PDB file of C-alpha atoms in Angstrom:
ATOM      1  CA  UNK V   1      53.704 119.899 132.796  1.00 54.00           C
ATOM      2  CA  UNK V   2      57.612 119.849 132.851  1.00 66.00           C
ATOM      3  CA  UNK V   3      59.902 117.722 131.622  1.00 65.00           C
ATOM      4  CA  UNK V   4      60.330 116.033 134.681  1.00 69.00           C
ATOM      5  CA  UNK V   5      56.883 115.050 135.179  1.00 72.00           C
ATOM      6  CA  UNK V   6      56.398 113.424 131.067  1.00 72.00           C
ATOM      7  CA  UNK V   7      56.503 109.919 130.935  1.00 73.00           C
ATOM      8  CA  UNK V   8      60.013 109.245 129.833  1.00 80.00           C
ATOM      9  CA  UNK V   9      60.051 106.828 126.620  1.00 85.00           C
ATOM     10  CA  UNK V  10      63.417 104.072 126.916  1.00 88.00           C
ATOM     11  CA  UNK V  11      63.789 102.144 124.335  1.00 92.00           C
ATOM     12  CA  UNK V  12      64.623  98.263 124.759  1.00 94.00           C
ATOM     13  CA  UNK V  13      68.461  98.631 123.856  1.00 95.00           C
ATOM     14  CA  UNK V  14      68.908 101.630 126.479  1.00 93.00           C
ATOM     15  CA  UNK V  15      66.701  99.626 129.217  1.00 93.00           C
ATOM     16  CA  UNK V  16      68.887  96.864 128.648  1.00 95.00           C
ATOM     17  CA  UNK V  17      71.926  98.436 129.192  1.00 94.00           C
ATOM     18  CA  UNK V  18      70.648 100.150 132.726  1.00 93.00           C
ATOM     19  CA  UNK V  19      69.816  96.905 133.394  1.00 95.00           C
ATOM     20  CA  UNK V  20      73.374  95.580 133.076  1.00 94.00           C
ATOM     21  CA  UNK V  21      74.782  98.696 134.473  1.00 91.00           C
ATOM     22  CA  UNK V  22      72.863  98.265 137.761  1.00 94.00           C
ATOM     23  CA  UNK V  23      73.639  94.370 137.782  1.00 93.00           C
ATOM     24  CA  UNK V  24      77.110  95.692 137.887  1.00 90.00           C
ATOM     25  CA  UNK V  25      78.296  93.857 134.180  1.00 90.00           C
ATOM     26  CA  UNK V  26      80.588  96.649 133.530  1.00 86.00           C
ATOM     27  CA  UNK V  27      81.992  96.959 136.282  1.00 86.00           C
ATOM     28  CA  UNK V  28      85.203  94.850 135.720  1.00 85.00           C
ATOM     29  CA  UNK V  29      85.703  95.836 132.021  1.00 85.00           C
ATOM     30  CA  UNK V  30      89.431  96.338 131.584  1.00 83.00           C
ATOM     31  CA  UNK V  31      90.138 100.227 130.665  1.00 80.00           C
ATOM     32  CA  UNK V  32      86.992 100.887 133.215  1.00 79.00           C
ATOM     33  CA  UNK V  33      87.130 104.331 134.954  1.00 80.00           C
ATOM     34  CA  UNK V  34      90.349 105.117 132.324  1.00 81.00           C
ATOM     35  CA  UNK V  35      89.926 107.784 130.118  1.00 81.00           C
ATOM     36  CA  UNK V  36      89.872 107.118 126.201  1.00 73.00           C
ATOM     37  CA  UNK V  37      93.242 107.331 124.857  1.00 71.00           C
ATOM     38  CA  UNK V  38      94.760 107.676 121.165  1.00 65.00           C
ATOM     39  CA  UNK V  39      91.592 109.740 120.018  1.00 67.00           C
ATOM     40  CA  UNK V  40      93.363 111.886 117.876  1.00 65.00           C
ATOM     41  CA  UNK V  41      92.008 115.216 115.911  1.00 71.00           C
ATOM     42  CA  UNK V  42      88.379 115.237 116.686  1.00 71.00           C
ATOM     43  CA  UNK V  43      87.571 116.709 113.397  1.00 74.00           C
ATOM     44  CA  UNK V  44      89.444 114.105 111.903  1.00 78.00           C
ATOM     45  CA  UNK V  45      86.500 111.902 109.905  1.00 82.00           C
ATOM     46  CA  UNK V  46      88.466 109.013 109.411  1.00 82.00           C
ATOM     47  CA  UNK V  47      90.012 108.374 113.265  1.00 80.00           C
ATOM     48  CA  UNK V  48      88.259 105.098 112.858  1.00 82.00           C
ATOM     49  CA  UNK V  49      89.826 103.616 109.603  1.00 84.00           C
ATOM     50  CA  UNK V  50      93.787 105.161 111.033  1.00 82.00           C
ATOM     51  CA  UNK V  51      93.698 103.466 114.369  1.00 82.00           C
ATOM     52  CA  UNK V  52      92.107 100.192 112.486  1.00 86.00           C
ATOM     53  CA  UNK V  53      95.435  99.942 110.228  1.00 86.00           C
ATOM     54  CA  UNK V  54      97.737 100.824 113.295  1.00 86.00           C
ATOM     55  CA  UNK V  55      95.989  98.029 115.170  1.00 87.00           C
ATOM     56  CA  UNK V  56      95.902  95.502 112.728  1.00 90.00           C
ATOM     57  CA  UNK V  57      99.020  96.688 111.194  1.00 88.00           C
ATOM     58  CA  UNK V  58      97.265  97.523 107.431  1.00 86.00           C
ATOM     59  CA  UNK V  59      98.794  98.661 104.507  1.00 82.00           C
ATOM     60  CA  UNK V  60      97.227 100.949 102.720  1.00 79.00           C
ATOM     61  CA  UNK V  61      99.586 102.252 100.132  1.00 75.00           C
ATOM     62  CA  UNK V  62      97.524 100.489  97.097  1.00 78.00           C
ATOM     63  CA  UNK V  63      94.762 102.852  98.117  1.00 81.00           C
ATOM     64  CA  UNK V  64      97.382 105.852  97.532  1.00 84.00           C
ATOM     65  CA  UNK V  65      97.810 107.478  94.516  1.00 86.00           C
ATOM     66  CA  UNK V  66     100.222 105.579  92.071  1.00 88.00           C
ATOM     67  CA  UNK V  67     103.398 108.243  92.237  1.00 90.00           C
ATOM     68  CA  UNK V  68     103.225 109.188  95.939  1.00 90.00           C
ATOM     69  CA  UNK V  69     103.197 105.016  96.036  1.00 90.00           C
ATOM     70  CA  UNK V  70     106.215 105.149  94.067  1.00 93.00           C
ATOM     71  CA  UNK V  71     108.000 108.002  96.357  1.00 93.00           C
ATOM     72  CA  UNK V  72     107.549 105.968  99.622  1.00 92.00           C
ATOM     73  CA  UNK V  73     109.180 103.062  97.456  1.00 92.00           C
ATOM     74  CA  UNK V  74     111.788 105.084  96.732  1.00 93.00           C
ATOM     75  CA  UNK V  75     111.834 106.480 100.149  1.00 93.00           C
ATOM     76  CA  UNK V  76     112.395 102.863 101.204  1.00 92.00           C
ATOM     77  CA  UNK V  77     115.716 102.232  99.011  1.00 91.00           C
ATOM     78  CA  UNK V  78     118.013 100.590  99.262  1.00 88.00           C
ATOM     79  CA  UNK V  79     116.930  99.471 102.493  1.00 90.00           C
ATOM     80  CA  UNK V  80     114.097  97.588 101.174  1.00 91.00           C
ATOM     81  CA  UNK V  81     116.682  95.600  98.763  1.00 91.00           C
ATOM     82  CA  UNK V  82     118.846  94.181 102.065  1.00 89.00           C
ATOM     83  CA  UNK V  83     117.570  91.006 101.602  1.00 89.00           C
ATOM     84  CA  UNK V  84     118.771  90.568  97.820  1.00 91.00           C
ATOM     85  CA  UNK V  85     121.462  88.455  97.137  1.00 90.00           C
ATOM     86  CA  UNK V  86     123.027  89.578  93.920  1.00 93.00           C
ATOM     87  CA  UNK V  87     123.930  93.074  92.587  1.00 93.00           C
ATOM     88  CA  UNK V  88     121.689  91.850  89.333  1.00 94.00           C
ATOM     89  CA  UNK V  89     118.581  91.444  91.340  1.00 94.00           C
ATOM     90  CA  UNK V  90     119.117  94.823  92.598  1.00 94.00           C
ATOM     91  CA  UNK V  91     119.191  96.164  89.199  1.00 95.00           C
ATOM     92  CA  UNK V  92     116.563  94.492  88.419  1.00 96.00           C
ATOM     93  CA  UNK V  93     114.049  95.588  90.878  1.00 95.00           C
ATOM     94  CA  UNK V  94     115.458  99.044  90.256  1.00 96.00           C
ATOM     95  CA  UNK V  95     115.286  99.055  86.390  1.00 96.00           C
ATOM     96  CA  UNK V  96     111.541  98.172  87.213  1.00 96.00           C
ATOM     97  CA  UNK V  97     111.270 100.713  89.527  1.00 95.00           C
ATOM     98  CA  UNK V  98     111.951 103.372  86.587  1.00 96.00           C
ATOM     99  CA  UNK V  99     110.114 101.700  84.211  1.00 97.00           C
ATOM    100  CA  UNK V 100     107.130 101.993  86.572  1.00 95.00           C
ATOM    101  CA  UNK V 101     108.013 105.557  87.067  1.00 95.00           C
ATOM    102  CA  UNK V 102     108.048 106.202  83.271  1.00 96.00           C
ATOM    103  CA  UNK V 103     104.475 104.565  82.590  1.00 95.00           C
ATOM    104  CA  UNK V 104     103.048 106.679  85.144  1.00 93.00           C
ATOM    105  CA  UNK V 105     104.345 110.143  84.084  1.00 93.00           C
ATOM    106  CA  UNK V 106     102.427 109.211  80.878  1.00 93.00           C
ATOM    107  CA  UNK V 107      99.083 108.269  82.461  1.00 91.00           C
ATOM    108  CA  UNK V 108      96.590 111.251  82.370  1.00 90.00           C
ATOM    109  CA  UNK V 109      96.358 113.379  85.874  1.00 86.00           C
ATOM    110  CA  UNK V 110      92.717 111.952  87.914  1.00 82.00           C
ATOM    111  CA  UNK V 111      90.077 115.140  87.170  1.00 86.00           C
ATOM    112  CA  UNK V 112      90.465 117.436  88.896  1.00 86.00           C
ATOM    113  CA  UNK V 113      93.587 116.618  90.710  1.00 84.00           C
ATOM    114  CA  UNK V 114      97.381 118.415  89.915  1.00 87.00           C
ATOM    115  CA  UNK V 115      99.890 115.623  88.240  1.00 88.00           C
ATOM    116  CA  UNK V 116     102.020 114.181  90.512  1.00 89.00           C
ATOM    117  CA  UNK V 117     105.312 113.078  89.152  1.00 91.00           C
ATOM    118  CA  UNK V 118     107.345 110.711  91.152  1.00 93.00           C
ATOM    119  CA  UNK V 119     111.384 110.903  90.257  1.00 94.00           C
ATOM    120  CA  UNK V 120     113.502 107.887  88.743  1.00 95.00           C
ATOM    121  CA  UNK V 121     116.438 107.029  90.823  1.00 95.00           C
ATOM    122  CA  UNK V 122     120.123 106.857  89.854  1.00 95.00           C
ATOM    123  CA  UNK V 123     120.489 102.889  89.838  1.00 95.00           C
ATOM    124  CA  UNK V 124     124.089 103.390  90.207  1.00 95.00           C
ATOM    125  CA  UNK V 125     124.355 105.178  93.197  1.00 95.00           C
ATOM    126  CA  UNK V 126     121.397 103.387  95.100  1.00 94.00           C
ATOM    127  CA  UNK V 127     123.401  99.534  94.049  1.00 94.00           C
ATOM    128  CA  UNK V 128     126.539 101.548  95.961  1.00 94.00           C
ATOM    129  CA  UNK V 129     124.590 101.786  98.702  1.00 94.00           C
ATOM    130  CA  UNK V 130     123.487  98.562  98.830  1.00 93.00           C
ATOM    131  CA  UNK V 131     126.870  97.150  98.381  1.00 93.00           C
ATOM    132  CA  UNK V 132     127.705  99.073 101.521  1.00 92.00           C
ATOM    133  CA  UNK V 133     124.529  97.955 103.925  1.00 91.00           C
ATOM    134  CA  UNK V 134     125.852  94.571 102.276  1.00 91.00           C
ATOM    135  CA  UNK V 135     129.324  94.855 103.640  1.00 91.00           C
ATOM    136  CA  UNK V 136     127.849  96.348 107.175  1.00 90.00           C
ATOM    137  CA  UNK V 137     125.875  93.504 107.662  1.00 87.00           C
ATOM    138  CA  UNK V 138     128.663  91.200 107.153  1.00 86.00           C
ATOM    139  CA  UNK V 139     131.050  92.982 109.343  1.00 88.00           C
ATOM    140  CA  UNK V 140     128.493  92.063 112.089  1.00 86.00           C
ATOM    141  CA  UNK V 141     127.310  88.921 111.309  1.00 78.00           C
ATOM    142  CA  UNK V 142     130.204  86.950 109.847  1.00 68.00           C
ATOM    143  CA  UNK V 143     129.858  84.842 107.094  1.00 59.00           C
ATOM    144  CA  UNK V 144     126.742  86.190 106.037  1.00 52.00           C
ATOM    145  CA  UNK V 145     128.588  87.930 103.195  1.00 50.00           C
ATOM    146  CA  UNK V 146     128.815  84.371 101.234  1.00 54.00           C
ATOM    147  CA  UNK V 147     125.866  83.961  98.987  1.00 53.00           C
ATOM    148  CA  UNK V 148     124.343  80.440 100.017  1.00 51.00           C
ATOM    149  CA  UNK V 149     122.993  79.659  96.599  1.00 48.00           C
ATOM    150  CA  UNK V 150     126.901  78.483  96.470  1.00 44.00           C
ATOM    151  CA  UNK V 151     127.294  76.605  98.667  1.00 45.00           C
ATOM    152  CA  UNK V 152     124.323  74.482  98.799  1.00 45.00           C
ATOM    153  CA  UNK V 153     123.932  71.197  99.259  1.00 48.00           C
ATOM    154  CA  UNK V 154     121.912  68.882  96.652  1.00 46.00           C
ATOM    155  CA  UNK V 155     121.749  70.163  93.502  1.00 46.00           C
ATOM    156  CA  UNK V 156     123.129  73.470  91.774  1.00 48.00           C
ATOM    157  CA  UNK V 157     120.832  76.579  91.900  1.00 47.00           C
ATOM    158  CA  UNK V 158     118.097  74.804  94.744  1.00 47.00           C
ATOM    159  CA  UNK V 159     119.822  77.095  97.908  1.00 47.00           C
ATOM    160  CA  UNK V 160     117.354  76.839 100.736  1.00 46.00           C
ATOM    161  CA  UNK V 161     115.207  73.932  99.617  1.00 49.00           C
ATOM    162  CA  UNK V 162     114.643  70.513 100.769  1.00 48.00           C
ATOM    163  CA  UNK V 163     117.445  68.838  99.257  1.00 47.00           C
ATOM    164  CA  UNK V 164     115.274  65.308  99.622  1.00 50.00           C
ATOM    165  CA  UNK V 165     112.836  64.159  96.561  1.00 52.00           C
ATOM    166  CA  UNK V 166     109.689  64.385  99.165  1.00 56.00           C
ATOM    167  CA  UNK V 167     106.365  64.314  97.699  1.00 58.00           C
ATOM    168  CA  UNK V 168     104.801  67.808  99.181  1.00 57.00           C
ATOM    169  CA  UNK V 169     101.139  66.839  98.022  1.00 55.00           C
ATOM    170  CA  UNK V 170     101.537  63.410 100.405  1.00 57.00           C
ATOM    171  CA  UNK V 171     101.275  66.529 103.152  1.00 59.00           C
ATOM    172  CA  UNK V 172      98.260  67.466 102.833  1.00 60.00           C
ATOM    173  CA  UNK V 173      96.818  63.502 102.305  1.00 58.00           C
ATOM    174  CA  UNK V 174      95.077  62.208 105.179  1.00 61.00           C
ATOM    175  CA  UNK V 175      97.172  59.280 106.910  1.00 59.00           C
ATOM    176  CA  UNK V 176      95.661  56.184 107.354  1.00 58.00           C
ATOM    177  CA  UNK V 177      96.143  55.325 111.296  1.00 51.00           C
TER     178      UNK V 177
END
C-alpha cells in the first residue's frame, strides 16, 4: 500500500480551513497573492517581539542593561533637553544624569557578563549646546525665545494653566440633565 492509497487523517482545524479556502473566504484578504515582507534574518529568534515594538512603537530600553540605557541617554543629549526652559533645569537633569552614572559603576557586573561602564558627560559643554539649539529655534520661530512662565497671565509661577479657579473634580461628576 502507498501513501497515496492510506486513508489520509485531517484534523478538524485543517478541514475547516479547506473548507473556507474552497468557499473562497480568503480570497479578498488584503496582502493576498503578495509576498511576506519585513521578515528579516530567518535565524533571528526574536523577529516576532522586533516587528511587535516597530508596530506598536514599544520602548524597550528598561529591558536593556542599565549603562547601555544610560549611553543611548546620553546619545540623546542635548537634544532630548529642547523642551527645557531654563539653563537650571538643564543642569539639573544633567547633574542626575552623572549621579546615575556614578551609582551604576558601583553596582556589581550581572554573572557572567563583562562590566559595562557608561561615561559622565561634561555638563558644561552639553548646556552650550543647548543654549545654541535654544537660540536656533528662536531664530525660526520668533518669540519663542521668551520663557512664558513670565509672562503669564493669573498668578506668578502658574505659566500654562487655567488661570480660572475651576473645580477639575466637577469634570468627572455626572450632570444632572
Amino acid at each position: 500500500m502507498t501513501d497515496s492509497d492510506r486513508p489520509r487523517y485531517e484534523s478538524p482545524a485543517d478541514r475547516a480551513i479547506r473548507e473556507a479556502m474552497e468557499r473562497g473566504e480568503f480570497d479578498d484578504l488584503p496582502g493576498a497573492g503578495k509576498p511576506l515582507t519585513n521578515l528579516g534574518d530567518p535565524d533571528d529568534a526574536l523577529w516576532w517581539v522586533r516587528r511587535l515594538a516597530e508596530r506598536e512603537h514599544l520602548d524597550f530600553s528598561a529591558a536593556l542593561p542599565p549603562a547601555i540605557a544610560l549611553r543611548k541617554e546620553a546619545a540623546a543629549f542635548p537634544r532630548s533637553l529642547q523642551d527645557l526652559r531654563t539653563e537650571a533645569a538643564v543642569r539639573e537633569v544633567l547633574e542626575d544624569f552623572n549621579r546615575r552614572v556614578r551609582r551604576d559603576r558601583l553596582r556589581p557586573p550581572d554573572p557572567g557578563m563583562p562590566q559595562l561602564i557608561a561615561p559622565t558627560v561634561d555638563v558644561e559643554a552639553i548646556v552650550d549646546e543647548w543654549r545654541v539649539l535654544r537660540e536656533q529655534r528662536a531664530a525660526v520661530r520668533p518669540g519663542a525665545a521668551r520663557d512664558p512662565a513670565d509672562h503669564a497671565p493669573g498668578r506668578p509661577g502658574r505659566a500654562g494653566r487655567a488661570t480660572h479657579t475651576s473645580k477639575w473634580w466637577l469634570r468627572w461628576w455626572p450632570r444632572a440633565r
